[in-house]
Amino acid sequence: MTISQNNPRGRGRGRSKPTKTPEVNSPVTPPTSTPPCNQSTPSINTPASPAKSPVKIGAGRGRGRGQLAAAAATPVGAPTSNAPTSTAPTSTNTPATPATPASPAQITYDANGNIINPWTAHRKKPTLELLKRKDYGAEGRQIELYTNFYEVKHKSTMKIYQYHILISLPEKVLKANKTLAVDIFNTMVSDYQETYFSGIYPVYDGSKIMYTNKPIENLDKMASLPVNVKSNAVREECINIEINPTQQVIDFADIEALYRKEKDNQTIPHNFFSCADIILGFMPKMSYISYGRNYFPRGQNVADLGDGIQLWSGSVMAVKPGQWKLLVNIDEKHTAFYKQQNLRELVNSLYPNKGTFKPNEIKKINDHLRGLQIQVSHNGYPRKHRIVGLMETPANRHMIKDNETLANVSVADYFLRKKEIKLEYPNLPCVHVEPKTRQVYLPIELCSVVEGQRCIRSLTERQIAEIIKTSAKKPDVKKRNIDSSAKKLIDSSADYARHYGMEVSDKPLRIKGRLLQAPTLWYGGKNSRPVVPQHGVWRGNKYQTSRPLTNWGLFSMAPQNRFNPKSFKDQLAAEGNKVGVPLHDPLVVRFISDRGFSKSIEEVLAQFPRLEYMFFILPPKCSNDVYSAVKELEVSYGVVTQCINLDTVLRKFKPQTLGNILMKTNSKRGGVNWSLNLETSDLAKQMGKFVFGEPVMIVGADVTHWAKDEGNKPSIAGVVCSLDRYCSRYASRIKLQVNKKTNRASDEIIRDFKDIMKELLIEFKSATKAKPGKILYYRDGVSEGQFIQTLTEEIAGIQAACKELEEGYQPKITYITAQKRHHTRFYCANPSD
């Protein structure tokens, strides 16, 4: 999504000065009371007063109190319409006009309980219009492409009806068993097939919404249907299901009119896509392990990640609006799941062959198991529980009270006497299961991990590397996998789709693309020529602007018998001479340990105060903690660091690898490796004129959120901006933030963006001696539902920063959101392309 207008915006990040210590925005506590909706006030009988602007009376923005004061101060008999009324000022010497009887002043509230100001309710907030495509491209060679989109044909006469469903079970019971609500729904449809659902094929979202292909006849409003169910979570009992029509109807004729452009300003109903996803996914959910729009075949395409975790390969399916038609997008999906196994085996995978556990080991196991769903069947029927935690005492020593004898007995003795089960591993800890307030303890060997549970905790580096290795496939292999999975999903959903007037093609959509000429690059050196990338790879001679490496040090955490510092320095220096980066002898060479790392480095920096650049050789299985400790040196001491894995030195220390290392080194030291040749083609010339025709600042921003198992920690907003015309020098800002409105740590909108942008604009002006005439802002990590909100608030921040920097300063702004998780794939129809 791109927007361009003559308004300012940006942000940045840099190494030119130490990063400021992040500040956490203090949350704002919302008001504790909310006015009741549609409450009116008694009539106001006050003497008339000189007319004043009602907007200024009772100034303030707190939940409508200012507006209420304004209404109270308005003369009785004054107009009560939403539009402001122009009233001539009254002289102080002129007697007040007698008040005329009037109806009581009505105070109205919005959906959030805020008083609606009648003087401003009619005003429309300024909106930002997104740029529309002017035309199709003509540059490059046209080629044929396959996509992973599949055409949807629909009947223009079809209507879909929405109903609200309420199941008379506690919400926590339904959450504990995700399939319970669907089981109850299917039982209801079966029991009342002839009564209410004859010729009707209802679909259900698993929560509160049901759609039907025909209206349900003879169904009273708020009808309550009793259903007898027997499931894993409840024994056989009667459950009531309330069905209430919502009066919302999705008419395919409106969608048809939209694509035929028969109506102006027509949009697809906001709930259509979620409705279509529910319809197409209803039957696949019966045979697949699913969550949201993701579907995984049971027991297929599974890879072991260790620690009781498996990598499942499946598909994601979603209905999307095409330019001329509706489309279904289907892509590969890889997700970590807990392995279905005995709970004792899962614990054994974390700590192999251990009979007893230390408190710190119990804590680590509980971090892994907390919230995990398990199943037991020692009562003669399967029952599911969620784990609270593992106890520190084993089953033969953990005491509970026998409700019959009121005596304290061990868990092992209880199961032997009451259930006639002799535990095979009585020395293993017991499992405490929900609810937390009850003392329900189960022997670990009687519990099994329920199939199909996603692992939402943080994975280890080894597991992440295995996921990347498994999911990375050649394009032709990935295309075959997607086409095969798509055919199965489309076939599974075909019957229900047909009842709702939809038919999905199992042939991938074929479109036209253009193969653009690769831009050429300028390197340095005498008689240099533009370098043309080949198959995404390029290599030049001398860097454009190089910075010699003088005051530098080499530090190795690898064993001394595996790393040779002299060989490393000689090879790096030889390559440096080729690219124009001379390397002097290092000031210091040390072998250090991760233990006492900080103290060792402090001593080195105190001994060698001129040290500016530090290479660190890290062992192959190095933790993130060590890497983080190295990078903290840049913040604490202003020294630049570069980490290299020992495996890279031993196995991949070739000219290309050495060149990559020096390329980063030169860039970090302020050099320019290469620049774009903007004379390659007419398109390149236009781009050079449009983008680089005046000072331009390129800005990138993203917000990082913590994993769910890492607690409610503040989000981390990072902003970086370019500081030169080659886009090789950067400045940056990092900030911790919380959402002040919701008092939650996780927040995607970058707060205090105006202050961040103002700092970066000042730094840009200091580096280039000019203000940017254009700001290109790339924003990552924004979901589709937050596009407009993020765009509006952050562009306002850029504009405000520019205004504070200089009155009337309005650079051109281009806002571009970048999405990595769009699930769109393109494949060349002709392999030679």
CSV table of C-alpha atoms in Angstrom, one decimal, residues 277-640:
chain,number,residue,atom,x,y,z
A,277,ASP,CA,-13.6,-18.5,4.8
A,278,ILE,CA,-16.0,-20.3,7.2
A,279,ILE,CA,-17.9,-21.8,4.4
A,280,LEU,CA,-14.9,-23.1,2.5
A,281,GLY,CA,-13.2,-24.3,5.7
A,282,PHE,CA,-16.1,-25.9,7.4
A,283,MET,CA,-15.7,-29.4,6.0
A,284,PRO,CA,-11.9,-29.4,5.9
A,285,LYS,CA,-11.9,-28.7,9.7
A,286,MET,CA,-13.7,-32.0,10.2
A,287,SER,CA,-10.7,-34.0,8.8
A,288,TYR,CA,-7.8,-31.7,9.3
A,289,ILE,CA,-6.1,-30.3,12.5
A,290,SER,CA,-6.9,-26.6,12.1
A,291,TYR,CA,-6.7,-23.2,13.7
A,292,GLY,CA,-7.9,-20.0,12.0
A,293,ARG,CA,-7.4,-20.4,8.3
A,294,ASN,CA,-4.7,-23.0,8.6
A,295,TYR,CA,-5.1,-26.7,7.9
A,296,PHE,CA,-2.8,-29.6,8.7
A,297,PRO,CA,-3.4,-33.2,7.6
A,298,ARG,CA,-3.1,-35.6,10.6
A,299,GLY,CA,0.2,-37.5,10.9
A,300,GLN,CA,1.5,-36.3,7.5
A,301,ASN,CA,4.6,-34.2,6.6
A,302,VAL,CA,5.9,-34.2,10.2
A,303,ALA,CA,9.5,-33.5,11.2
A,304,ASP,CA,10.9,-33.9,14.7
A,305,LEU,CA,12.4,-30.7,16.3
A,306,GLY,CA,13.3,-32.3,19.7
A,307,ASP,CA,12.1,-31.4,23.2
A,308,GLY,CA,8.7,-33.0,22.4
A,309,ILE,CA,8.1,-30.6,19.5
A,310,GLN,CA,7.3,-31.5,15.9
A,311,LEU,CA,7.1,-29.4,12.7
A,312,TRP,CA,3.9,-29.9,10.8
A,313,SER,CA,3.5,-28.9,7.2
A,314,GLY,CA,0.0,-27.9,6.0
A,315,SER,CA,-1.8,-25.2,4.1
A,316,VAL,CA,-3.3,-21.7,4.7
A,317,MET,CA,-6.5,-20.9,2.7
A,318,ALA,CA,-8.2,-17.5,2.5
A,319,VAL,CA,-10.6,-15.8,0.2
A,320,LYS,CA,-9.2,-12.5,-1.2
A,321,PRO,CA,-10.7,-9.8,-3.5
A,322,GLY,CA,-9.1,-9.8,-7.0
A,323,GLN,CA,-9.2,-6.9,-9.4
A,324,TRP,CA,-11.9,-8.5,-11.5
A,325,LYS,CA,-13.1,-11.5,-9.5
A,326,LEU,CA,-13.0,-13.3,-6.2
A,327,LEU,CA,-10.0,-15.5,-5.5
A,328,VAL,CA,-8.9,-18.2,-3.0
A,329,ASN,CA,-5.3,-17.9,-1.9
A,330,ILE,CA,-3.6,-21.2,-0.8
A,331,ASP,CA,-0.1,-21.5,0.4
A,332,GLU,CA,2.2,-23.8,2.4
A,333,LYS,CA,2.2,-23.4,6.1
A,334,HIS,CA,4.8,-24.7,8.6
A,335,THR,CA,4.0,-24.7,12.3
A,336,ALA,CA,5.5,-26.2,15.5
A,337,PHE,CA,3.1,-28.6,17.3
A,338,TYR,CA,3.5,-30.7,20.5
A,339,LYS,CA,4.1,-34.3,19.8
A,340,GLN,CA,1.2,-36.7,20.8
A,341,GLN,CA,2.9,-38.9,23.4
A,342,ASN,CA,2.9,-39.9,27.0
A,343,LEU,CA,3.7,-36.9,29.2
A,344,ARG,CA,6.5,-38.8,30.9
A,345,GLU,CA,8.2,-39.2,27.5
A,346,LEU,CA,7.9,-35.4,26.9
A,347,VAL,CA,9.5,-34.7,30.2
A,348,ASN,CA,12.2,-37.3,29.4
A,349,SER,CA,13.0,-35.5,26.2
A,350,LEU,CA,13.8,-32.4,28.2
A,351,TYR,CA,15.8,-34.2,30.9
A,352,PRO,CA,16.7,-37.7,29.7
A,353,ASN,CA,16.8,-40.6,32.1
A,354,LYS,CA,16.2,-38.6,35.3
A,355,GLY,CA,14.2,-40.0,38.2
A,356,THR,CA,14.3,-36.8,40.3
A,357,PHE,CA,14.4,-33.2,39.5
A,358,LYS,CA,15.9,-30.1,41.1
A,359,PRO,CA,13.7,-27.0,41.7
A,360,ASN,CA,15.4,-25.1,38.8
A,361,GLU,CA,14.7,-28.1,36.5
A,362,ILE,CA,11.1,-28.2,37.6
A,363,LYS,CA,10.8,-24.5,36.7
A,364,LYS,CA,12.2,-25.1,33.3
A,365,ILE,CA,9.8,-28.0,32.7
A,366,ASN,CA,6.8,-25.9,33.9
A,367,ASP,CA,7.8,-23.2,31.4
A,368,HIS,CA,7.5,-25.9,28.7
A,369,LEU,CA,4.3,-27.5,30.0
A,370,ARG,CA,2.2,-24.7,31.5
A,371,GLY,CA,-1.2,-24.5,29.7
A,372,LEU,CA,-0.6,-27.7,27.7
A,373,GLN,CA,-3.7,-29.9,27.3
A,374,ILE,CA,-3.5,-33.5,28.4
A,375,GLN,CA,-5.9,-36.4,28.4
A,376,VAL,CA,-6.5,-39.2,31.0
A,377,SER,CA,-8.8,-42.2,30.8
A,378,HIS,CA,-8.3,-44.0,34.2
A,379,ASN,CA,-12.0,-43.3,35.0
A,380,GLY,CA,-13.2,-45.4,32.1
A,381,TYR,CA,-13.8,-42.5,29.7
A,382,PRO,CA,-11.4,-40.0,28.2
A,383,ARG,CA,-11.2,-36.6,29.9
A,384,LYS,CA,-9.1,-33.6,29.1
A,385,HIS,CA,-7.3,-31.2,31.4
A,386,ARG,CA,-4.9,-28.2,31.2
A,387,ILE,CA,-1.7,-28.3,33.1
A,388,VAL,CA,-1.0,-25.8,35.9
A,389,GLY,CA,2.4,-27.1,36.6
A,390,LEU,CA,4.6,-30.0,37.7
A,391,MET,CA,4.9,-30.4,41.5
A,392,GLU,CA,8.3,-30.7,43.1
A,393,THR,CA,7.3,-33.8,45.2
A,394,PRO,CA,6.9,-37.3,43.6
A,395,ALA,CA,3.6,-39.2,43.5
A,396,ASN,CA,4.7,-41.5,46.4
A,397,ARG,CA,5.3,-38.5,48.7
A,398,HIS,CA,2.8,-35.9,47.6
A,399,MET,CA,-0.1,-36.0,50.1
A,400,ILE,CA,-3.7,-35.3,49.4
A,401,LYS,CA,-6.9,-35.7,51.5
A,402,ASP,CA,-9.2,-38.6,50.8
A,403,ASN,CA,-12.7,-37.2,50.7
A,404,GLU,CA,-14.2,-40.4,52.2
A,405,THR,CA,-11.8,-41.2,55.0
A,406,LEU,CA,-10.6,-37.6,55.5
A,407,ALA,CA,-7.1,-39.1,55.9
A,408,ASN,CA,-4.0,-37.8,54.2
A,409,VAL,CA,-2.7,-40.3,51.6
A,410,SER,CA,-0.1,-40.1,48.9
A,411,VAL,CA,-1.2,-39.8,45.3
A,412,ALA,CA,0.4,-43.2,44.5
A,413,ASP,CA,-1.6,-44.8,47.4
A,414,TYR,CA,-4.8,-43.1,46.4
A,415,PHE,CA,-4.6,-44.5,42.8
A,416,LEU,CA,-3.7,-47.9,44.1
A,417,ARG,CA,-6.7,-48.0,46.6
A,418,LYS,CA,-9.4,-46.1,44.6
A,419,LYS,CA,-8.5,-46.9,41.0
A,420,GLU,CA,-6.6,-50.2,41.5
A,421,ILE,CA,-3.7,-48.7,39.5
A,422,LYS,CA,-0.2,-49.4,40.7
A,423,LEU,CA,2.1,-46.7,39.4
A,424,GLU,CA,5.2,-47.8,37.5
A,425,TYR,CA,7.0,-44.6,38.2
A,426,PRO,CA,5.9,-43.4,41.7
A,427,ASN,CA,9.1,-41.4,42.1
A,428,LEU,CA,8.2,-39.0,39.3
A,429,PRO,CA,6.4,-35.7,40.1
A,430,CYS,CA,2.6,-35.2,40.0
A,431,VAL,CA,0.9,-32.9,37.6
A,432,HIS,CA,-1.4,-30.2,38.9
A,433,VAL,CA,-4.2,-29.5,36.5
A,434,GLU,CA,-6.9,-26.8,36.2
A,435,PRO,CA,-8.7,-25.3,38.0
A,436,LYS,CA,-5.9,-23.7,40.0
A,437,THR,CA,-8.1,-23.3,43.0
A,438,ARG,CA,-8.6,-27.1,43.3
A,439,GLN,CA,-6.0,-29.6,44.3
A,440,VAL,CA,-6.3,-32.0,41.4
A,441,TYR,CA,-3.1,-34.0,41.0
A,442,LEU,CA,-2.4,-36.7,38.4
A,443,PRO,CA,0.5,-39.1,38.1
A,444,ILE,CA,2.6,-38.1,35.1
A,445,GLU,CA,2.6,-41.6,33.6
A,446,LEU,CA,-1.2,-41.6,33.2
A,447,CYS,CA,-1.3,-38.4,31.2
A,448,SER,CA,-1.0,-38.1,27.4
A,449,VAL,CA,-0.4,-35.0,25.3
A,450,VAL,CA,-3.5,-34.2,23.2
A,451,GLU,CA,-2.9,-34.2,19.5
A,452,GLY,CA,-2.8,-31.0,17.4
A,453,GLN,CA,-1.7,-28.4,20.0
A,454,ARG,CA,0.4,-25.5,18.6
A,455,CYS,CA,3.6,-24.6,20.4
A,456,ILE,CA,3.4,-20.9,20.9
A,457,ARG,CA,6.4,-20.6,23.2
A,458,SER,CA,9.8,-19.4,22.0
A,459,LEU,CA,11.8,-22.0,20.1
A,460,THR,CA,15.5,-22.6,20.5
A,461,GLU,CA,18.0,-21.5,17.8
A,462,ARG,CA,18.5,-25.1,16.8
A,463,GLN,CA,14.8,-25.6,16.3
A,464,ILE,CA,14.4,-22.4,14.3
A,465,ALA,CA,17.3,-23.5,12.1
A,466,GLU,CA,15.7,-26.8,11.5
A,467,ILE,CA,12.4,-25.1,10.5
A,468,ILE,CA,14.1,-22.9,8.0
A,469,LYS,CA,16.0,-25.9,6.6
A,470,THR,CA,12.8,-28.0,6.3
A,471,SER,CA,10.6,-25.3,4.9
A,472,ALA,CA,13.1,-24.0,2.3
A,473,LYS,CA,12.3,-25.7,-1.1
A,474,LYS,CA,13.1,-25.0,-4.7
A,475,PRO,CA,10.3,-23.1,-6.5
A,476,ASP,CA,9.2,-26.1,-8.7
A,477,VAL,CA,8.9,-28.4,-5.6
A,478,LYS,CA,7.0,-25.7,-3.6
A,479,LYS,CA,4.6,-25.2,-6.5
A,480,ARG,CA,3.9,-29.0,-6.8
A,481,ASN,CA,3.2,-29.1,-3.0
A,482,ILE,CA,0.9,-26.2,-3.1
A,483,ASP,CA,-1.1,-27.4,-6.1
A,484,SER,CA,-1.5,-30.9,-4.5
A,485,SER,CA,-2.6,-29.4,-1.1
A,486,ALA,CA,-4.9,-27.0,-2.9
A,487,LYS,CA,-6.7,-29.7,-4.9
A,488,LYS,CA,-7.4,-31.7,-1.7
A,489,LEU,CA,-8.7,-28.6,0.2
A,490,ILE,CA,-10.9,-27.5,-2.7
A,491,ASP,CA,-12.3,-31.0,-3.2
A,492,SER,CA,-13.1,-31.2,0.5
A,493,SER,CA,-15.0,-27.9,0.5
A,494,ALA,CA,-16.7,-28.3,-2.9
A,495,ASP,CA,-20.1,-29.6,-1.7
A,496,TYR,CA,-20.7,-26.9,0.9
A,497,ALA,CA,-19.3,-24.2,-1.5
A,498,ARG,CA,-21.8,-25.3,-4.1
A,499,HIS,CA,-24.7,-25.0,-1.7
A,500,TYR,CA,-23.7,-21.4,-1.1
A,501,GLY,CA,-23.5,-20.6,-4.8
A,502,MET,CA,-19.7,-20.8,-5.1
A,503,GLU,CA,-17.4,-22.9,-7.2
A,504,VAL,CA,-13.6,-22.8,-6.7
A,505,SER,CA,-11.3,-23.8,-9.6
A,506,ASP,CA,-8.5,-26.2,-8.8
A,507,LYS,CA,-6.3,-24.7,-11.6
A,508,PRO,CA,-3.9,-22.0,-10.4
A,509,LEU,CA,-4.5,-18.5,-11.9
A,510,ARG,CA,-2.2,-17.6,-14.8
A,511,ILE,CA,-1.1,-14.0,-15.2
A,512,LYS,CA,1.4,-11.9,-17.1
A,513,GLY,CA,4.5,-10.3,-15.6
A,514,ARG,CA,7.5,-8.3,-16.7
A,515,LEU,CA,11.1,-9.2,-16.4
A,516,LEU,CA,12.9,-5.9,-15.7
A,517,GLN,CA,16.5,-5.2,-16.5
A,518,ALA,CA,18.7,-5.5,-13.4
A,519,PRO,CA,20.2,-2.2,-12.3
A,520,THR,CA,23.9,-1.8,-12.8
A,521,LEU,CA,26.3,-0.7,-10.0
A,522,TRP,CA,29.2,1.7,-9.8
A,523,TYR,CA,32.3,0.5,-7.9
A,524,GLY,CA,35.5,2.5,-7.4
A,525,GLY,CA,39.0,2.3,-8.9
A,526,LYS,CA,40.5,3.6,-12.1
A,527,ASN,CA,38.7,2.9,-15.4
A,528,SER,CA,35.9,1.2,-13.5
A,529,ARG,CA,32.9,0.1,-15.5
A,530,PRO,CA,29.3,-0.5,-14.3
A,531,VAL,CA,28.9,-4.0,-12.8
A,532,VAL,CA,25.9,-6.0,-14.1
A,533,PRO,CA,24.4,-8.5,-11.6
A,534,GLN,CA,24.0,-12.0,-12.9
A,535,HIS,CA,21.3,-14.3,-11.3
A,536,GLY,CA,21.2,-12.0,-8.3
A,537,VAL,CA,25.0,-12.1,-7.8
A,538,TRP,CA,27.5,-9.3,-8.4
A,539,ARG,CA,31.1,-8.6,-7.6
A,540,GLY,CA,33.2,-5.5,-8.2
A,541,ASN,CA,36.8,-4.5,-7.7
A,542,LYS,CA,37.5,-1.5,-5.5
A,543,TYR,CA,34.9,0.0,-3.2
A,544,GLN,CA,33.8,3.5,-4.1
A,545,THR,CA,35.0,5.0,-0.8
A,546,SER,CA,37.0,2.9,1.6
A,547,ARG,CA,38.0,3.4,5.2
A,548,PRO,CA,41.3,1.8,6.3
A,549,LEU,CA,41.0,-0.5,9.3
A,550,THR,CA,43.5,0.9,11.8
A,551,ASN,CA,42.6,0.7,15.5
A,552,TRP,CA,41.0,-2.7,15.7
A,553,GLY,CA,41.1,-5.8,17.8
A,554,LEU,CA,40.5,-9.5,17.4
A,555,PHE,CA,38.9,-11.6,20.1
A,556,SER,CA,38.1,-15.3,19.9
A,557,MET,CA,35.8,-17.4,22.1
A,558,ALA,CA,36.8,-20.5,20.1
A,559,PRO,CA,39.4,-23.0,21.4
A,560,GLN,CA,43.0,-21.9,20.7
A,561,ASN,CA,43.7,-25.2,18.8
A,562,ARG,CA,40.9,-24.5,16.4
A,563,PHE,CA,41.4,-20.8,15.5
A,564,ASN,CA,44.6,-19.2,14.1
A,565,PRO,CA,44.5,-15.4,14.5
A,566,LYS,CA,47.4,-14.8,12.2
A,567,SER,CA,45.9,-16.8,9.3
A,568,PHE,CA,42.6,-14.9,9.8
A,569,LYS,CA,44.4,-11.5,9.7
A,570,ASP,CA,46.5,-12.4,6.6
A,571,GLN,CA,43.6,-13.7,4.6
A,572,LEU,CA,41.4,-10.7,5.5
A,573,ALA,CA,44.3,-8.3,4.7
A,574,ALA,CA,44.9,-9.9,1.3
A,575,GLU,CA,41.2,-9.5,0.3
A,576,GLY,CA,41.2,-6.0,1.7
A,577,ASN,CA,44.0,-5.0,-0.6
A,578,LYS,CA,41.9,-6.2,-3.6
A,579,VAL,CA,38.8,-4.1,-2.6
A,580,GLY,CA,40.8,-1.1,-1.4
A,581,VAL,CA,40.4,-1.6,2.4
A,582,PRO,CA,43.9,-1.6,3.9
A,583,LEU,CA,44.2,-3.5,7.2
A,584,HIS,CA,46.9,-2.5,9.8
A,585,ASP,CA,48.1,-4.9,12.4
A,586,PRO,CA,45.5,-5.3,15.2
A,587,LEU,CA,46.1,-3.4,18.5
A,588,VAL,CA,45.2,-6.5,20.5
A,589,VAL,CA,44.5,-10.2,20.0
A,590,ARG,CA,42.9,-12.1,22.8
A,591,PHE,CA,41.3,-15.5,23.5
A,592,ILE,CA,38.5,-14.9,25.9
A,593,SER,CA,35.6,-16.9,27.6
A,594,ASP,CA,32.0,-16.1,27.8
A,595,ARG,CA,32.4,-16.3,31.6
A,596,GLY,CA,33.5,-13.0,32.9
A,597,PHE,CA,33.1,-11.5,29.4
A,598,SER,CA,32.1,-8.0,30.5
A,599,LYS,CA,35.0,-7.7,32.9
A,600,SER,CA,37.6,-8.9,30.4
A,601,ILE,CA,36.4,-6.4,27.7
A,602,GLU,CA,36.3,-3.5,30.2
A,603,GLU,CA,40.0,-4.3,31.0
A,604,VAL,CA,40.9,-4.3,27.3
A,605,LEU,CA,39.1,-1.0,26.6
A,606,ALA,CA,40.8,0.6,29.5
A,607,GLN,CA,44.2,-0.7,28.3
A,608,PHE,CA,43.5,0.3,24.6
A,609,PRO,CA,41.4,3.5,24.6
A,610,ARG,CA,42.0,4.0,20.9
A,611,LEU,CA,40.2,0.8,20.0
A,612,GLU,CA,37.4,1.5,17.5
A,613,TYR,CA,36.5,-1.8,15.8
A,614,MET,CA,36.4,-5.3,17.3
A,615,PHE,CA,36.0,-8.7,15.6
A,616,PHE,CA,34.6,-11.5,17.7
A,617,ILE,CA,35.0,-15.2,16.6
A,618,LEU,CA,32.1,-17.1,18.2
A,619,PRO,CA,31.9,-20.8,18.8
A,620,PRO,CA,29.5,-22.9,16.6
A,621,LYS,CA,26.8,-23.4,19.2
A,622,CYS,CA,26.8,-19.9,20.6
A,623,SER,CA,23.8,-18.7,22.5
A,624,ASN,CA,22.0,-15.4,21.9
A,625,ASP,CA,23.1,-14.2,25.3
A,626,VAL,CA,26.7,-14.0,24.1
A,627,TYR,CA,25.8,-12.3,20.9
A,628,SER,CA,23.7,-9.8,22.9
A,629,ALA,CA,26.5,-9.1,25.3
A,630,VAL,CA,28.8,-8.3,22.3
A,631,LYS,CA,26.4,-5.9,20.7
A,632,GLU,CA,25.8,-4.1,24.0
A,633,LEU,CA,29.4,-2.9,23.7
A,634,GLU,CA,28.2,-0.6,20.9
A,635,VAL,CA,25.7,1.1,23.2
A,636,SER,CA,27.9,1.2,26.3
A,637,TYR,CA,31.3,2.1,24.8
A,638,GLY,CA,30.6,3.3,21.3
A,639,VAL,CA,32.9,0.7,19.8
A,640,VAL,CA,31.8,-1.0,16.6
